[in-house]
């Protein structure tokens, strides 16, 4: 007697989708735990600079360039070194730029032995194959170097000035450092290629004691187990988070839909103040920073992530201050409306309908464009 084996029915599309979403959420949680440990490790090694550490981590997760601006001795290069050393398998390139730095010095010289044979070959420096690049005093470079850096920062491509050959670079994160904000017009394009900008200050007196202990006492802090593949995977997932439905303590939120509402209102207010964010920043860069913040901090971060991202892209400390003021004013209006709504709910529950109606009318009459 033969037994006819029934073919298993194909999985339902909804089941497949749910399985994929569950798998993605699981991977996001795994990466969140890893990079949260990296954040703790960095804060234990570099005390009093949590804002700078947060910014560099967001750059690492999003793949967006970070520039650290502050006085000498504010741990800018130290942070870049500790981050690079914390990621197993990461190839690192560091360079101090001056106005005398030439193309061959930074990107690699022509192979003289091959040139003698009539072959033009450039021996590319590790800048093209490194995962993490740190360029100190980046705004001191001459115009030739600046032009070459524009394509590296924006397209991850370096062009040979002699042949026009395009070389794809491997960089996952570029950190620039400078003692001052560039004021020259020719540097503005380069400055805009660093979406994440941090204005670094000296540590507060309250942090000095902890910083001394971290530097001079033998404290064994466990280095997190992060490899370069974790960074690559995180940067890939970041591209998906912006369109995902994110679970929060207040319900489900889709970052792109929430950001649309925030961007149209806040960007409009900032432009009235003369703060002009480029289209590239608003459309391409901020969404990746928002997604990175959600990955690092969890679903509830979605609510403040757009505001935090807009603060990070401000061009000067003065602009950042204006941005913070606008955000606080906006959140103040939101909080006021939220309190009125809660009050109306309480009145309805207490069956005080006339009083509730008055409060609800006030909410409906509010200027929601603010």
mmCIF file of C-alpha atoms in Angstrom:
data_model
loop_
_atom_site.group_PDB
_atom_site.id
_atom_site.type_symbol
_atom_site.label_atom_id
_atom_site.label_comp_id
_atom_site.label_asym_id
_atom_site.label_seq_id
_atom_site.Cartn_x
_atom_site.Cartn_y
_atom_site.Cartn_z
ATOM 1 C CA UNK A 1 0.000 0.000 0.000
ATOM 2 C CA UNK A 2 1.509 3.274 -1.096
ATOM 3 C CA UNK A 3 1.218 6.374 0.969
ATOM 4 C CA UNK A 4 0.733 9.651 -0.857
ATOM 5 C CA UNK A 5 2.705 12.377 0.860
ATOM 6 C CA UNK A 6 0.877 15.633 0.931
ATOM 7 C CA UNK A 7 2.942 18.644 0.002
ATOM 8 C CA UNK A 8 3.159 21.157 2.811
ATOM 9 C CA UNK A 9 1.141 24.253 2.041
ATOM 10 C CA UNK A 10 3.201 27.386 1.468
ATOM 11 C CA UNK A 11 3.368 29.834 4.368
ATOM 12 C CA UNK A 12 0.764 32.558 4.374
ATOM 13 C CA UNK A 13 2.211 35.964 3.274
ATOM 14 C CA UNK A 14 1.146 37.492 6.591
ATOM 15 C CA UNK A 15 2.958 34.743 8.526
ATOM 16 C CA UNK A 16 6.108 35.338 6.475
ATOM 17 C CA UNK A 17 5.874 39.080 7.068
ATOM 18 C CA UNK A 18 5.329 38.614 10.814
ATOM 19 C CA UNK A 19 8.281 36.222 10.984
ATOM 20 C CA UNK A 20 10.521 38.692 9.136
ATOM 21 C CA UNK A 21 9.447 41.563 11.411
ATOM 22 C CA UNK A 22 10.027 39.442 14.524
ATOM 23 C CA UNK A 23 13.478 38.441 13.297
ATOM 24 C CA UNK A 24 14.353 42.070 12.533
ATOM 25 C CA UNK A 25 13.158 43.263 15.946
ATOM 26 C CA UNK A 26 15.211 40.510 17.599
ATOM 27 C CA UNK A 27 18.329 41.611 15.709
ATOM 28 C CA UNK A 28 17.699 45.256 16.604
ATOM 29 C CA UNK A 29 17.477 44.318 20.287
ATOM 30 C CA UNK A 30 20.686 42.292 20.056
ATOM 31 C CA UNK A 31 22.549 45.213 18.473
ATOM 32 C CA UNK A 32 21.038 47.653 20.990
ATOM 33 C CA UNK A 33 22.476 45.645 23.858
ATOM 34 C CA UNK A 34 25.911 45.489 22.237
ATOM 35 C CA UNK A 35 26.135 49.199 21.458
ATOM 36 C CA UNK A 36 24.660 50.159 24.831
ATOM 37 C CA UNK A 37 27.573 48.306 26.422
ATOM 38 C CA UNK A 38 29.946 50.198 24.118
ATOM 39 C CA UNK A 39 28.343 53.448 25.282
ATOM 40 C CA UNK A 40 28.872 52.485 28.938
ATOM 41 C CA UNK A 41 32.476 51.524 28.208
ATOM 42 C CA UNK A 42 33.237 54.815 26.450
ATOM 43 C CA UNK A 43 31.677 56.852 29.267
ATOM 44 C CA UNK A 44 33.806 54.953 31.788
ATOM 45 C CA UNK A 45 36.990 55.719 29.832
ATOM 46 C CA UNK A 46 36.223 59.311 28.806
ATOM 47 C CA UNK A 47 34.408 60.935 31.694
ATOM 48 C CA UNK A 48 32.365 64.122 31.359
ATOM 49 C CA UNK A 49 31.883 63.986 27.600
ATOM 50 C CA UNK A 50 28.635 62.024 27.266
ATOM 51 C CA UNK A 51 27.270 64.380 24.593
ATOM 52 C CA UNK A 52 30.322 63.828 22.390
ATOM 53 C CA UNK A 53 30.185 60.061 22.965
ATOM 54 C CA UNK A 54 26.477 59.916 22.058
ATOM 55 C CA UNK A 55 27.128 61.851 18.862
ATOM 56 C CA UNK A 56 29.990 59.606 17.742
ATOM 57 C CA UNK A 57 27.910 56.492 18.430
ATOM 58 C CA UNK A 58 25.058 57.909 16.352
ATOM 59 C CA UNK A 59 27.586 58.555 13.585
ATOM 60 C CA UNK A 60 28.898 55.010 13.862
ATOM 61 C CA UNK A 61 25.417 53.476 13.669
ATOM 62 C CA UNK A 62 24.090 55.740 10.922
ATOM 63 C CA UNK A 63 27.281 55.909 8.860
ATOM 64 C CA UNK A 64 27.107 59.708 8.929
ATOM 65 C CA UNK A 65 30.218 61.852 9.378
ATOM 66 C CA UNK A 66 30.888 63.539 12.725
ATOM 67 C CA UNK A 67 32.910 66.684 13.409
ATOM 68 C CA UNK A 68 34.136 67.514 16.918
ATOM 69 C CA UNK A 69 34.824 71.199 17.507
ATOM 70 C CA UNK A 70 36.470 72.380 20.689
ATOM 71 C CA UNK A 71 39.574 73.652 22.410
ATOM 72 C CA UNK A 72 42.752 71.526 22.481
ATOM 73 C CA UNK A 73 42.783 68.917 25.233
ATOM 74 C CA UNK A 74 39.057 68.129 25.241
ATOM 75 C CA UNK A 75 39.495 64.399 24.455
ATOM 76 C CA UNK A 76 38.470 64.640 20.789
ATOM 77 C CA UNK A 77 41.283 62.492 19.390
ATOM 78 C CA UNK A 78 41.197 60.261 22.474
ATOM 79 C CA UNK A 79 37.545 59.401 21.837
ATOM 80 C CA UNK A 80 38.262 58.545 18.208
ATOM 81 C CA UNK A 81 41.085 56.241 19.318
ATOM 82 C CA UNK A 82 39.060 54.473 22.022
ATOM 83 C CA UNK A 83 36.114 53.922 19.653
ATOM 84 C CA UNK A 84 38.421 52.463 16.993
ATOM 85 C CA UNK A 85 40.178 50.206 19.513
ATOM 86 C CA UNK A 86 36.821 48.967 20.849
ATOM 87 C CA UNK A 87 35.705 47.468 17.532
ATOM 88 C CA UNK A 88 37.449 44.220 16.681
ATOM 89 C CA UNK A 89 38.631 43.952 13.095
ATOM 90 C CA UNK A 90 38.162 47.651 12.354
ATOM 91 C CA UNK A 91 40.811 49.122 10.047
ATOM 92 C CA UNK A 92 41.726 52.620 11.210
ATOM 93 C CA UNK A 93 43.355 55.620 9.536
ATOM 94 C CA UNK A 94 44.385 58.761 11.451
ATOM 95 C CA UNK A 95 45.998 61.894 10.053
ATOM 96 C CA UNK A 96 46.767 65.447 11.149
ATOM 97 C CA UNK A 97 46.112 67.859 8.291
ATOM 98 C CA UNK A 98 47.962 71.119 7.646
ATOM 99 C CA UNK A 99 47.920 73.623 4.799
ATOM 100 C CA UNK A 100 51.055 71.893 3.467
ATOM 101 C CA UNK A 101 49.522 68.393 3.289
ATOM 102 C CA UNK A 102 49.567 67.313 -0.349
ATOM 103 C CA UNK A 103 47.500 64.738 -2.206
ATOM 104 C CA UNK A 104 50.178 62.034 -2.326
ATOM 105 C CA UNK A 105 50.865 62.395 1.402
ATOM 106 C CA UNK A 106 47.227 61.763 2.329
ATOM 107 C CA UNK A 107 45.977 59.459 -0.418
ATOM 108 C CA UNK A 108 49.118 57.706 -1.597
ATOM 109 C CA UNK A 109 52.053 58.373 -3.917
ATOM 110 C CA UNK A 110 52.640 57.306 -7.519
ATOM 111 C CA UNK A 111 54.533 54.026 -7.845
ATOM 112 C CA UNK A 112 57.877 55.259 -9.213
ATOM 113 C CA UNK A 113 59.076 51.801 -10.297
ATOM 114 C CA UNK A 114 55.931 51.309 -12.374
ATOM 115 C CA UNK A 115 56.161 54.842 -13.750
ATOM 116 C CA UNK A 116 59.672 54.022 -15.075
ATOM 117 C CA UNK A 117 58.054 51.239 -17.085
ATOM 118 C CA UNK A 118 55.517 53.648 -18.520
ATOM 119 C CA UNK A 119 52.707 52.559 -16.186
ATOM 120 C CA UNK A 120 50.860 55.125 -14.114
ATOM 121 C CA UNK A 121 49.941 53.429 -10.812
ATOM 122 C CA UNK A 122 49.121 55.020 -7.501
ATOM 123 C CA UNK A 123 49.924 53.180 -4.287
ATOM 124 C CA UNK A 124 46.796 54.148 -2.393
ATOM 125 C CA UNK A 125 47.189 54.870 1.310
ATOM 126 C CA UNK A 126 45.077 53.069 3.951
ATOM 127 C CA UNK A 127 42.575 55.951 3.835
ATOM 128 C CA UNK A 128 40.712 54.130 1.042
ATOM 129 C CA UNK A 129 40.566 50.751 2.815
ATOM 130 C CA UNK A 130 39.954 51.856 6.418
ATOM 131 C CA UNK A 131 36.649 51.450 8.249
ATOM 132 C CA UNK A 132 37.160 54.365 10.633
ATOM 133 C CA UNK A 133 38.934 57.564 9.590
ATOM 134 C CA UNK A 134 40.003 60.328 11.958
ATOM 135 C CA UNK A 135 41.165 63.608 10.396
ATOM 136 C CA UNK A 136 42.517 66.083 12.923
ATOM 137 C CA UNK A 137 42.483 69.831 12.143
ATOM 138 C CA UNK A 138 40.425 69.017 9.084
ATOM 139 C CA UNK A 139 39.693 72.635 8.181
ATOM 140 C CA UNK A 140 43.409 73.499 7.997
ATOM 141 C CA UNK A 141 43.837 71.544 4.750
ATOM 142 C CA UNK A 142 44.469 73.320 1.438
ATOM 143 C CA UNK A 143 41.867 73.618 -1.328
ATOM 144 C CA UNK A 144 43.172 70.611 -3.304
ATOM 145 C CA UNK A 145 42.786 68.313 -0.309
ATOM 146 C CA UNK A 146 39.425 69.820 0.604
ATOM 147 C CA UNK A 147 38.046 69.089 -2.877
ATOM 148 C CA UNK A 148 39.231 65.486 -2.651
ATOM 149 C CA UNK A 149 37.663 65.068 0.783
ATOM 150 C CA UNK A 150 34.248 66.244 -0.440
ATOM 151 C CA UNK A 151 33.719 63.117 -2.542
ATOM 152 C CA UNK A 152 35.140 60.843 0.163
ATOM 153 C CA UNK A 153 32.743 62.250 2.760
ATOM 154 C CA UNK A 154 29.654 62.361 0.570
ATOM 155 C CA UNK A 155 30.027 59.526 -1.950
ATOM 156 C CA UNK A 156 32.694 57.322 -0.305
ATOM 157 C CA UNK A 157 34.755 57.789 -3.467
ATOM 158 C CA UNK A 158 38.241 59.223 -4.051
ATOM 159 C CA UNK A 159 39.250 60.498 -7.482
ATOM 160 C CA UNK A 160 42.824 60.356 -8.760
ATOM 161 C CA UNK A 161 43.581 63.949 -9.877
ATOM 162 C CA UNK A 162 45.870 62.770 -12.674
ATOM 163 C CA UNK A 163 43.622 60.159 -14.329
ATOM 164 C CA UNK A 164 40.172 60.810 -12.875
ATOM 165 C CA UNK A 165 40.062 57.173 -11.737
ATOM 166 C CA UNK A 166 37.364 56.663 -9.089
ATOM 167 C CA UNK A 167 38.294 54.506 -6.097
ATOM 168 C CA UNK A 168 35.530 53.247 -3.808
ATOM 169 C CA UNK A 169 36.457 53.715 -0.157
ATOM 170 C CA UNK A 170 35.534 51.379 2.709
ATOM 171 C CA UNK A 171 34.877 53.988 5.407
ATOM 172 C CA UNK A 172 31.994 53.329 7.807
ATOM 173 C CA UNK A 173 32.666 56.424 9.917
ATOM 174 C CA UNK A 174 34.670 59.597 9.367
ATOM 175 C CA UNK A 175 35.424 61.757 12.401
ATOM 176 C CA UNK A 176 36.829 65.218 11.833
ATOM 177 C CA UNK A 177 38.229 67.432 14.557
ATOM 178 C CA UNK A 178 38.951 71.143 14.749
ATOM 179 C CA UNK A 179 39.697 73.785 17.350
ATOM 180 C CA UNK A 180 37.316 76.257 15.739
ATOM 181 C CA UNK A 181 34.296 76.552 13.475
ATOM 182 C CA UNK A 182 35.307 77.306 9.870
ATOM 183 C CA UNK A 183 34.332 80.820 8.819
ATOM 184 C CA UNK A 184 35.625 80.857 5.226
ATOM 185 C CA UNK A 185 32.963 80.433 2.551
ATOM 186 C CA UNK A 186 35.022 77.791 0.711
ATOM 187 C CA UNK A 187 34.896 75.579 3.812
ATOM 188 C CA UNK A 188 31.112 75.685 4.163
ATOM 189 C CA UNK A 189 30.552 72.835 1.682
ATOM 190 C CA UNK A 190 33.000 70.631 3.578
ATOM 191 C CA UNK A 191 31.433 71.577 6.907
ATOM 192 C CA UNK A 192 27.987 70.606 5.590
ATOM 193 C CA UNK A 193 29.349 67.131 4.756
ATOM 194 C CA UNK A 194 29.519 66.554 8.524
ATOM 195 C CA UNK A 195 25.830 66.314 9.480
ATOM 196 C CA UNK A 196 26.627 65.552 13.123
ATOM 197 C CA UNK A 197 28.333 68.516 14.771
ATOM 198 C CA UNK A 198 29.451 68.557 18.405
ATOM 199 C CA UNK A 199 30.713 71.660 20.200
ATOM 200 C CA UNK A 200 32.963 70.196 22.875
ATOM 201 C CA UNK A 201 33.582 71.965 26.177
ATOM 202 C CA UNK A 202 35.972 71.205 29.020
ATOM 203 C CA UNK A 203 34.585 68.787 31.605
ATOM 204 C CA UNK A 204 32.623 70.193 34.520
ATOM 205 C CA UNK A 205 34.370 70.475 37.927
ATOM 206 C CA UNK A 206 31.969 67.856 39.328
ATOM 207 C CA UNK A 207 33.395 65.295 36.862
ATOM 208 C CA UNK A 208 37.088 65.913 37.555
ATOM 209 C CA UNK A 209 37.348 63.453 40.455
ATOM 210 C CA UNK A 210 35.740 60.637 38.437
ATOM 211 C CA UNK A 211 37.915 61.468 35.427
ATOM 212 C CA UNK A 212 41.068 61.256 37.551
ATOM 213 C CA UNK A 213 40.029 57.844 38.881
ATOM 214 C CA UNK A 214 39.268 56.604 35.368
ATOM 215 C CA UNK A 215 42.693 57.747 34.140
ATOM 216 C CA UNK A 216 45.003 56.917 37.028
ATOM 217 C CA UNK A 217 43.428 54.069 38.978
ATOM 218 C CA UNK A 218 43.692 50.469 37.833
ATOM 219 C CA UNK A 219 40.037 49.843 37.085
ATOM 220 C CA UNK A 220 39.313 46.824 34.921
ATOM 221 C CA UNK A 221 36.472 47.842 32.652
ATOM 222 C CA UNK A 222 35.333 45.034 30.372
ATOM 223 C CA UNK A 223 35.604 45.989 26.732
ATOM 224 C CA UNK A 224 32.385 45.179 24.836
ATOM 225 C CA UNK A 225 32.448 42.331 22.346
ATOM 226 C CA UNK A 226 31.770 44.270 19.145
ATOM 227 C CA UNK A 227 33.204 43.420 15.731
ATOM 228 C CA UNK A 228 33.187 45.465 12.534
ATOM 229 C CA UNK A 229 30.464 43.191 11.119
ATOM 230 C CA UNK A 230 28.157 44.438 13.908
ATOM 231 C CA UNK A 231 28.687 47.977 12.651
ATOM 232 C CA UNK A 232 28.000 46.941 9.050
ATOM 233 C CA UNK A 233 24.830 45.127 10.118
ATOM 234 C CA UNK A 234 23.641 48.074 12.219
ATOM 235 C CA UNK A 235 24.147 50.513 9.346
ATOM 236 C CA UNK A 236 22.125 48.230 7.085
ATOM 237 C CA UNK A 237 19.273 47.923 9.595
ATOM 238 C CA UNK A 238 19.238 51.695 10.122
ATOM 239 C CA UNK A 239 17.926 52.059 6.556
ATOM 240 C CA UNK A 240 14.878 49.959 7.490
ATOM 241 C CA UNK A 241 13.980 51.427 10.890
ATOM 242 C CA UNK A 242 12.707 54.745 9.510
ATOM 243 C CA UNK A 243 9.816 52.976 7.739
ATOM 244 C CA UNK A 244 9.104 50.419 10.460
ATOM 245 C CA UNK A 245 6.221 50.475 12.918
ATOM 246 C CA UNK A 246 7.911 51.088 16.259
ATOM 247 C CA UNK A 247 6.316 49.907 19.496
ATOM 248 C CA UNK A 248 6.418 52.541 22.233
ATOM 249 C CA UNK A 249 4.892 52.859 25.690
ATOM 250 C CA UNK A 250 2.277 55.170 24.136
ATOM 251 C CA UNK A 251 1.396 52.983 21.158
ATOM 252 C CA UNK A 252 2.792 52.292 17.698
ATOM 253 C CA UNK A 253 4.640 55.032 15.811
ATOM 254 C CA UNK A 254 6.162 55.101 12.322
ATOM 255 C CA UNK A 255 9.262 57.345 12.429
ATOM 256 C CA UNK A 256 8.855 58.696 8.884
ATOM 257 C CA UNK A 257 5.263 59.815 9.476
ATOM 258 C CA UNK A 258 6.125 61.402 12.813
ATOM 259 C CA UNK A 259 9.177 63.149 11.319
ATOM 260 C CA UNK A 260 7.099 64.577 8.449
ATOM 261 C CA UNK A 261 4.943 66.404 10.972
ATOM 262 C CA UNK A 262 7.901 67.611 13.056
ATOM 263 C CA UNK A 263 10.077 68.605 10.086
ATOM 264 C CA UNK A 264 7.491 70.734 8.306
ATOM 265 C CA UNK A 265 6.720 72.728 11.437
ATOM 266 C CA UNK A 266 10.128 73.009 13.117
ATOM 267 C CA UNK A 267 12.148 73.588 9.918
ATOM 268 C CA UNK A 268 9.740 76.375 8.969
ATOM 269 C CA UNK A 269 10.222 78.052 12.346
ATOM 270 C CA UNK A 270 14.007 77.725 12.136
ATOM 271 C CA UNK A 271 14.115 79.313 8.680
ATOM 272 C CA UNK A 272 12.299 82.336 10.078
ATOM 273 C CA UNK A 273 15.246 82.634 12.475
ATOM 274 C CA UNK A 274 17.736 82.459 9.585
ATOM 275 C CA UNK A 275 18.793 78.879 10.360
ATOM 276 C CA UNK A 276 18.979 77.180 6.973
ATOM 277 C CA UNK A 277 19.412 73.409 6.949
ATOM 278 C CA UNK A 278 20.310 71.993 3.547
ATOM 279 C CA UNK A 279 17.887 69.737 1.666
ATOM 280 C CA UNK A 280 20.492 66.975 1.911
ATOM 281 C CA UNK A 281 20.496 67.291 5.689
ATOM 282 C CA UNK A 282 16.703 67.399 6.101
ATOM 283 C CA UNK A 283 15.836 64.644 3.618
ATOM 284 C CA UNK A 284 18.811 62.240 3.757
ATOM 285 C CA UNK A 285 20.813 62.790 6.926
ATOM 286 C CA UNK A 286 18.417 63.517 9.792
ATOM 287 C CA UNK A 287 16.272 60.396 9.121
ATOM 288 C CA UNK A 288 19.354 58.181 9.517
ATOM 289 C CA UNK A 289 20.309 59.920 12.763
ATOM 290 C CA UNK A 290 16.735 59.433 14.046
ATOM 291 C CA UNK A 291 16.860 55.731 13.169
ATOM 292 C CA UNK A 292 20.246 55.333 14.857
ATOM 293 C CA UNK A 293 18.891 56.910 18.041
ATOM 294 C CA UNK A 294 15.927 54.515 18.038
ATOM 295 C CA UNK A 295 18.248 51.535 17.607
ATOM 296 C CA UNK A 296 20.521 52.719 20.421
ATOM 297 C CA UNK A 297 17.896 53.853 22.948
ATOM 298 C CA UNK A 298 14.719 51.905 22.191
ATOM 299 C CA UNK A 299 11.257 52.664 20.831
ATOM 300 C CA UNK A 300 10.357 55.573 23.116
ATOM 301 C CA UNK A 301 13.329 57.506 21.698
ATOM 302 C CA UNK A 302 11.253 58.063 18.551
ATOM 303 C CA UNK A 303 9.451 61.015 20.160
ATOM 304 C CA UNK A 304 12.519 63.134 20.961
ATOM 305 C CA UNK A 305 14.796 61.758 18.212
ATOM 306 C CA UNK A 306 13.824 64.344 15.545
ATOM 307 C CA UNK A 307 14.468 67.206 17.970
ATOM 308 C CA UNK A 308 17.793 65.734 19.105
ATOM 309 C CA UNK A 309 18.836 65.176 15.489
ATOM 310 C CA UNK A 310 17.984 68.753 14.488
ATOM 311 C CA UNK A 311 20.107 70.033 17.392
ATOM 312 C CA UNK A 312 23.040 67.903 16.209
ATOM 313 C CA UNK A 313 23.041 69.397 12.710
ATOM 314 C CA UNK A 314 23.117 73.042 13.844
ATOM 315 C CA UNK A 315 26.091 74.918 12.365
ATOM 316 C CA UNK A 316 27.141 76.968 15.415
ATOM 317 C CA UNK A 317 26.593 76.963 19.190
ATOM 318 C CA UNK A 318 24.405 80.051 18.707
ATOM 319 C CA UNK A 319 22.258 78.220 16.143
ATOM 320 C CA UNK A 320 22.041 75.226 18.465
ATOM 321 C CA UNK A 321 20.818 77.514 21.262
ATOM 322 C CA UNK A 322 18.092 78.926 18.997
ATOM 323 C CA UNK A 323 17.091 75.412 17.967
ATOM 324 C CA UNK A 324 16.811 74.362 21.622
ATOM 325 C CA UNK A 325 14.688 77.419 22.398
ATOM 326 C CA UNK A 326 12.329 76.676 19.495
ATOM 327 C CA UNK A 327 12.058 73.037 20.532
ATOM 328 C CA UNK A 328 11.330 73.897 24.159
ATOM 329 C CA UNK A 329 8.683 76.388 23.029
ATOM 330 C CA UNK A 330 7.114 73.720 20.794
ATOM 331 C CA UNK A 331 7.182 71.083 23.515
ATOM 332 C CA UNK A 332 5.771 73.616 25.952
ATOM 333 C CA UNK A 333 2.717 74.085 23.716
ATOM 334 C CA UNK A 334 2.347 70.322 23.299
ATOM 335 C CA UNK A 335 2.558 69.756 27.055
ATOM 336 C CA UNK A 336 -0.036 72.444 27.677
ATOM 337 C CA UNK A 337 -2.468 70.809 25.236
ATOM 338 C CA UNK A 338 -1.775 67.362 26.673
ATOM 339 C CA UNK A 339 -2.547 68.606 30.189
ATOM 340 C CA UNK A 340 -5.793 70.175 28.984
ATOM 341 C CA UNK A 341 -6.789 66.928 27.269
ATOM 342 C CA UNK A 342 -6.123 64.924 30.445
ATOM 343 C CA UNK A 343 -8.131 67.471 32.415
ATOM 344 C CA UNK A 344 -11.041 67.107 29.965
ATOM 345 C CA UNK A 345 -10.912 63.307 30.303
ATOM 346 C CA UNK A 346 -11.020 63.602 34.099
ATOM 347 C CA UNK A 347 -14.007 65.976 33.913
ATOM 348 C CA UNK A 348 -15.870 63.607 31.580
ATOM 349 C CA UNK A 349 -15.144 60.695 33.914
ATOM 350 C CA UNK A 350 -16.538 62.784 36.772
ATOM 351 C CA UNK A 351 -19.603 63.499 34.569
ATOM 352 C CA UNK A 352 -18.876 67.243 34.593
ATOM 353 C CA UNK A 353 -19.750 67.546 30.927
ATOM 354 C CA UNK A 354 -20.251 71.314 30.765
ATOM 355 C CA UNK A 355 -16.790 71.979 32.219
ATOM 356 C CA UNK A 356 -15.244 69.347 29.943
ATOM 357 C CA UNK A 357 -16.858 70.994 26.908
ATOM 358 C CA UNK A 358 -15.203 74.325 27.766
ATOM 359 C CA UNK A 359 -11.755 72.694 27.990
ATOM 360 C CA UNK A 360 -12.237 70.729 24.742
ATOM 361 C CA UNK A 361 -13.214 73.940 22.925
ATOM 362 C CA UNK A 362 -9.974 75.551 24.144
ATOM 363 C CA UNK A 363 -8.027 72.602 22.691
ATOM 364 C CA UNK A 364 -9.850 72.844 19.343
ATOM 365 C CA UNK A 365 -9.135 76.572 19.168
ATOM 366 C CA UNK A 366 -5.390 76.132 19.779
ATOM 367 C CA UNK A 367 -2.970 77.100 16.994
ATOM 368 C CA UNK A 368 -1.740 73.639 16.022
ATOM 369 C CA UNK A 369 0.770 75.095 13.533
ATOM 370 C CA UNK A 370 2.964 75.923 16.537
#
